[in-house]
């Protein structure tokens, strides 16, 4: 939940960056289509609420990286705004939902193949936007082979579509501490965030 995501804020806030932790309805209450829609609407709300923003940066871990990647694939014409997304840090994400269909994870999600396909960032990579958006796809050395495979393939798919992409394979961390260490000033992903100009 957004209440558990505040640990990453202090190093960024100390540099004048406004940090927004977006909440969404998780399964089984939330359906995958609804989760993606909620996060997209949140971005549209932020653009309207802070019209003087100098750009937005997305960051998500695991399911959050999936949702941030779906934001990158958004057709904004139906939202009436176009967020100025300057960059995205996608950490140990899920970019192809089809492998989940026959696992216990889908017990709560109840996804059909169609739902999984239309909500898989790997299957809906848009051409790169005219404005520059830097995407960092990070994966942990001790992530599962599936997380590592999907990170590599999604990064390649973005690059093939003209996006500016960097892939970061972080040594000595697993699926959980790759994001938990964001509270540490000296951590490499914290330094990536601190290298961003003040956004909102």
mmCIF file of C-alpha atoms in Angstrom:
data_model
loop_
_atom_site.group_PDB
_atom_site.id
_atom_site.type_symbol
_atom_site.label_atom_id
_atom_site.label_comp_id
_atom_site.label_asym_id
_atom_site.label_seq_id
_atom_site.Cartn_x
_atom_site.Cartn_y
_atom_site.Cartn_z
ATOM 1 C CA UNK A 1 0.000 0.000 0.000
ATOM 2 C CA UNK A 2 1.004 3.641 -0.280
ATOM 3 C CA UNK A 3 1.328 3.686 3.521
ATOM 4 C CA UNK A 4 4.242 1.229 3.296
ATOM 5 C CA UNK A 5 6.089 3.113 0.557
ATOM 6 C CA UNK A 6 7.167 6.222 2.449
ATOM 7 C CA UNK A 7 10.564 4.810 3.425
ATOM 8 C CA UNK A 8 11.969 5.801 0.019
ATOM 9 C CA UNK A 9 10.861 9.434 0.263
ATOM 10 C CA UNK A 10 13.359 11.155 2.651
ATOM 11 C CA UNK A 11 16.445 11.129 0.381
ATOM 12 C CA UNK A 12 14.365 12.611 -2.454
ATOM 13 C CA UNK A 13 12.381 15.077 -0.352
ATOM 14 C CA UNK A 14 15.647 16.374 1.116
ATOM 15 C CA UNK A 15 16.564 17.453 -2.442
ATOM 16 C CA UNK A 16 13.269 19.254 -3.055
ATOM 17 C CA UNK A 17 11.538 16.476 -4.983
ATOM 18 C CA UNK A 18 7.836 16.012 -4.231
ATOM 19 C CA UNK A 19 7.139 12.296 -3.741
ATOM 20 C CA UNK A 20 3.671 10.830 -4.295
ATOM 21 C CA UNK A 21 2.968 7.223 -3.277
ATOM 22 C CA UNK A 22 0.010 6.025 -5.347
ATOM 23 C CA UNK A 23 -2.404 3.558 -3.781
ATOM 24 C CA UNK A 24 -4.629 1.148 -5.683
ATOM 25 C CA UNK A 25 -7.056 -1.668 -4.899
ATOM 26 C CA UNK A 26 -5.093 -4.889 -4.574
ATOM 27 C CA UNK A 27 -6.439 -8.344 -5.356
ATOM 28 C CA UNK A 28 -8.836 -9.903 -4.697
ATOM 29 C CA UNK A 29 -10.723 -6.596 -4.255
ATOM 30 C CA UNK A 30 -9.027 -5.034 -7.246
ATOM 31 C CA UNK A 31 -9.208 -6.466 -10.755
ATOM 32 C CA UNK A 32 -6.137 -6.020 -12.984
ATOM 33 C CA UNK A 33 -7.931 -3.666 -15.401
ATOM 34 C CA UNK A 34 -9.090 -1.549 -12.447
ATOM 35 C CA UNK A 35 -5.618 -1.380 -10.895
ATOM 36 C CA UNK A 36 -4.085 -0.126 -14.123
ATOM 37 C CA UNK A 37 -6.903 2.388 -14.594
ATOM 38 C CA UNK A 38 -6.516 3.704 -11.017
ATOM 39 C CA UNK A 39 -2.799 4.356 -11.474
ATOM 40 C CA UNK A 40 -3.348 6.052 -14.836
ATOM 41 C CA UNK A 41 -6.064 8.253 -13.341
ATOM 42 C CA UNK A 42 -3.711 9.118 -10.475
ATOM 43 C CA UNK A 43 -1.157 10.459 -12.947
ATOM 44 C CA UNK A 44 -3.841 12.464 -14.731
ATOM 45 C CA UNK A 45 -4.953 13.887 -11.366
ATOM 46 C CA UNK A 46 -1.388 14.917 -10.484
ATOM 47 C CA UNK A 47 -0.966 16.723 -13.796
ATOM 48 C CA UNK A 48 -4.150 18.706 -13.170
ATOM 49 C CA UNK A 49 -3.378 19.329 -9.500
ATOM 50 C CA UNK A 50 0.207 20.505 -10.118
ATOM 51 C CA UNK A 51 0.173 22.229 -13.521
ATOM 52 C CA UNK A 52 3.512 23.916 -12.806
ATOM 53 C CA UNK A 53 5.364 20.615 -12.478
ATOM 54 C CA UNK A 54 8.663 20.317 -14.324
ATOM 55 C CA UNK A 55 8.001 16.681 -15.123
ATOM 56 C CA UNK A 56 7.150 13.381 -13.504
ATOM 57 C CA UNK A 57 9.343 10.400 -12.699
ATOM 58 C CA UNK A 58 7.848 6.976 -12.110
ATOM 59 C CA UNK A 59 9.260 4.359 -9.784
ATOM 60 C CA UNK A 60 7.782 0.981 -8.983
ATOM 61 C CA UNK A 61 8.879 -2.342 -7.550
ATOM 62 C CA UNK A 62 7.509 -5.760 -8.538
ATOM 63 C CA UNK A 63 3.751 -5.229 -9.103
ATOM 64 C CA UNK A 64 4.437 -1.492 -8.849
ATOM 65 C CA UNK A 65 6.987 -1.742 -11.678
ATOM 66 C CA UNK A 66 4.329 -3.507 -13.738
ATOM 67 C CA UNK A 67 1.877 -0.664 -13.107
ATOM 68 C CA UNK A 68 4.490 2.004 -13.871
ATOM 69 C CA UNK A 69 5.283 0.196 -17.125
ATOM 70 C CA UNK A 70 1.577 0.178 -17.992
ATOM 71 C CA UNK A 71 1.558 3.952 -17.405
ATOM 72 C CA UNK A 72 4.301 4.236 -20.043
ATOM 73 C CA UNK A 73 1.981 2.362 -22.452
ATOM 74 C CA UNK A 74 -0.990 4.694 -21.872
ATOM 75 C CA UNK A 75 -2.890 6.374 -24.682
ATOM 76 C CA UNK A 76 -3.489 9.679 -22.894
ATOM 77 C CA UNK A 77 -5.999 11.055 -25.421
ATOM 78 C CA UNK A 78 -8.925 9.705 -23.374
ATOM 79 C CA UNK A 79 -7.648 11.351 -20.179
ATOM 80 C CA UNK A 80 -7.552 14.923 -21.464
ATOM 81 C CA UNK A 81 -3.962 15.440 -20.268
ATOM 82 C CA UNK A 82 -0.519 14.272 -21.319
ATOM 83 C CA UNK A 83 1.821 13.826 -18.348
ATOM 84 C CA UNK A 84 5.379 14.982 -18.981
ATOM 85 C CA UNK A 85 7.044 11.741 -17.903
ATOM 86 C CA UNK A 86 10.766 12.410 -17.825
ATOM 87 C CA UNK A 87 11.874 9.027 -16.568
ATOM 88 C CA UNK A 88 10.956 5.700 -15.006
ATOM 89 C CA UNK A 89 12.810 3.425 -12.610
ATOM 90 C CA UNK A 90 11.317 -0.052 -12.892
ATOM 91 C CA UNK A 91 12.619 -2.420 -10.223
ATOM 92 C CA UNK A 92 12.244 -6.221 -10.360
ATOM 93 C CA UNK A 93 9.034 -5.938 -12.332
ATOM 94 C CA UNK A 94 6.523 -8.243 -13.971
ATOM 95 C CA UNK A 95 6.124 -7.315 -17.618
ATOM 96 C CA UNK A 96 4.371 -10.418 -18.999
ATOM 97 C CA UNK A 97 1.358 -11.586 -16.972
ATOM 98 C CA UNK A 98 0.609 -14.753 -18.934
ATOM 99 C CA UNK A 99 3.013 -16.987 -16.942
ATOM 100 C CA UNK A 100 1.008 -16.055 -13.818
ATOM 101 C CA UNK A 101 -2.227 -17.547 -15.185
ATOM 102 C CA UNK A 102 -1.517 -21.081 -13.998
ATOM 103 C CA UNK A 103 0.078 -20.199 -10.644
ATOM 104 C CA UNK A 104 -1.341 -19.618 -7.163
ATOM 105 C CA UNK A 105 -0.906 -15.859 -7.720
ATOM 106 C CA UNK A 106 -3.840 -15.925 -10.126
ATOM 107 C CA UNK A 107 -6.106 -17.405 -7.426
ATOM 108 C CA UNK A 108 -6.578 -13.862 -6.101
ATOM 109 C CA UNK A 109 -6.249 -12.035 -9.434
ATOM 110 C CA UNK A 110 -8.664 -14.276 -11.382
ATOM 111 C CA UNK A 111 -7.227 -13.111 -14.693
ATOM 112 C CA UNK A 112 -8.330 -14.537 -18.001
ATOM 113 C CA UNK A 113 -5.810 -14.829 -20.833
ATOM 114 C CA UNK A 114 -7.322 -11.722 -22.450
ATOM 115 C CA UNK A 115 -6.954 -9.683 -19.262
ATOM 116 C CA UNK A 116 -3.361 -10.868 -18.841
ATOM 117 C CA UNK A 117 -2.494 -9.984 -22.430
ATOM 118 C CA UNK A 118 -3.947 -6.469 -22.467
ATOM 119 C CA UNK A 119 -2.238 -5.690 -19.146
ATOM 120 C CA UNK A 120 1.201 -7.052 -20.072
ATOM 121 C CA UNK A 121 3.629 -4.185 -20.740
ATOM 122 C CA UNK A 122 5.696 -6.536 -22.908
ATOM 123 C CA UNK A 123 2.767 -6.883 -25.306
ATOM 124 C CA UNK A 124 1.840 -3.191 -25.535
ATOM 125 C CA UNK A 125 5.109 -1.299 -25.928
ATOM 126 C CA UNK A 126 4.296 1.966 -27.727
ATOM 127 C CA UNK A 127 6.740 3.800 -29.963
ATOM 128 C CA UNK A 128 8.921 6.116 -27.913
ATOM 129 C CA UNK A 129 7.281 9.459 -27.129
ATOM 130 C CA UNK A 130 8.623 12.537 -28.919
ATOM 131 C CA UNK A 131 9.799 13.940 -25.574
ATOM 132 C CA UNK A 132 12.775 12.184 -24.039
ATOM 133 C CA UNK A 133 11.975 9.701 -21.286
ATOM 134 C CA UNK A 134 14.806 7.734 -19.723
ATOM 135 C CA UNK A 135 13.849 4.246 -18.524
ATOM 136 C CA UNK A 136 15.957 2.276 -16.064
ATOM 137 C CA UNK A 137 15.045 -1.408 -15.766
ATOM 138 C CA UNK A 138 16.679 -2.762 -12.608
ATOM 139 C CA UNK A 139 16.788 -6.396 -11.505
ATOM 140 C CA UNK A 140 18.369 -8.128 -8.509
ATOM 141 C CA UNK A 141 21.128 -10.686 -8.809
ATOM 142 C CA UNK A 142 19.071 -13.010 -6.595
ATOM 143 C CA UNK A 143 15.711 -12.368 -8.250
ATOM 144 C CA UNK A 144 14.091 -15.496 -9.671
ATOM 145 C CA UNK A 145 15.071 -16.519 -13.225
ATOM 146 C CA UNK A 146 11.600 -15.390 -14.407
ATOM 147 C CA UNK A 147 11.985 -11.858 -13.003
ATOM 148 C CA UNK A 148 15.447 -11.665 -14.564
ATOM 149 C CA UNK A 149 14.203 -12.947 -17.942
ATOM 150 C CA UNK A 150 11.270 -10.558 -18.043
ATOM 151 C CA UNK A 151 13.405 -7.553 -17.091
ATOM 152 C CA UNK A 152 15.903 -8.333 -19.842
ATOM 153 C CA UNK A 153 13.236 -8.939 -22.502
ATOM 154 C CA UNK A 154 11.142 -5.905 -21.572
ATOM 155 C CA UNK A 155 14.211 -3.664 -21.675
ATOM 156 C CA UNK A 156 15.023 -5.029 -25.132
ATOM 157 C CA UNK A 157 11.425 -4.509 -26.312
ATOM 158 C CA UNK A 158 11.497 -0.870 -25.182
ATOM 159 C CA UNK A 159 14.830 -0.293 -26.872
ATOM 160 C CA UNK A 160 13.541 -1.847 -30.113
ATOM 161 C CA UNK A 161 10.621 0.634 -29.999
ATOM 162 C CA UNK A 162 13.022 3.573 -29.774
ATOM 163 C CA UNK A 163 13.010 4.179 -26.010
ATOM 164 C CA UNK A 164 16.129 5.250 -24.148
ATOM 165 C CA UNK A 165 16.711 2.290 -21.802
ATOM 166 C CA UNK A 166 19.380 1.231 -19.331
ATOM 167 C CA UNK A 167 19.432 -2.187 -17.703
ATOM 168 C CA UNK A 168 20.919 -2.393 -14.219
ATOM 169 C CA UNK A 169 21.708 -5.811 -12.734
ATOM 170 C CA UNK A 170 22.322 -5.212 -9.037
ATOM 171 C CA UNK A 171 24.735 -7.602 -7.344
ATOM 172 C CA UNK A 172 24.242 -8.974 -3.843
ATOM 173 C CA UNK A 173 20.531 -8.166 -3.451
ATOM 174 C CA UNK A 174 17.300 -10.128 -3.748
ATOM 175 C CA UNK A 175 13.730 -9.306 -4.763
ATOM 176 C CA UNK A 176 13.015 -7.519 -1.474
ATOM 177 C CA UNK A 177 16.147 -5.724 -0.357
ATOM 178 C CA UNK A 178 16.684 -4.310 -3.865
ATOM 179 C CA UNK A 179 13.903 -1.839 -2.989
ATOM 180 C CA UNK A 180 14.189 -1.735 0.821
ATOM 181 C CA UNK A 181 17.687 -0.252 0.515
ATOM 182 C CA UNK A 182 16.248 2.885 -1.120
ATOM 183 C CA UNK A 183 16.232 4.474 2.341
ATOM 184 C CA UNK A 184 20.060 4.349 2.326
ATOM 185 C CA UNK A 185 21.776 7.466 0.977
ATOM 186 C CA UNK A 186 24.716 5.476 -0.470
ATOM 187 C CA UNK A 187 22.595 2.881 -2.317
ATOM 188 C CA UNK A 188 22.969 2.979 -6.106
ATOM 189 C CA UNK A 189 19.226 3.291 -6.815
ATOM 190 C CA UNK A 190 18.934 6.103 -4.253
ATOM 191 C CA UNK A 191 21.722 7.895 -6.109
ATOM 192 C CA UNK A 192 19.842 7.424 -9.396
ATOM 193 C CA UNK A 193 16.836 9.128 -7.787
ATOM 194 C CA UNK A 194 18.963 11.901 -6.333
ATOM 195 C CA UNK A 195 20.403 12.565 -9.780
ATOM 196 C CA UNK A 196 16.963 13.600 -11.009
ATOM 197 C CA UNK A 197 16.134 17.291 -11.102
ATOM 198 C CA UNK A 198 13.431 18.460 -8.746
ATOM 199 C CA UNK A 199 10.202 17.396 -10.372
ATOM 200 C CA UNK A 200 6.979 18.715 -8.850
#
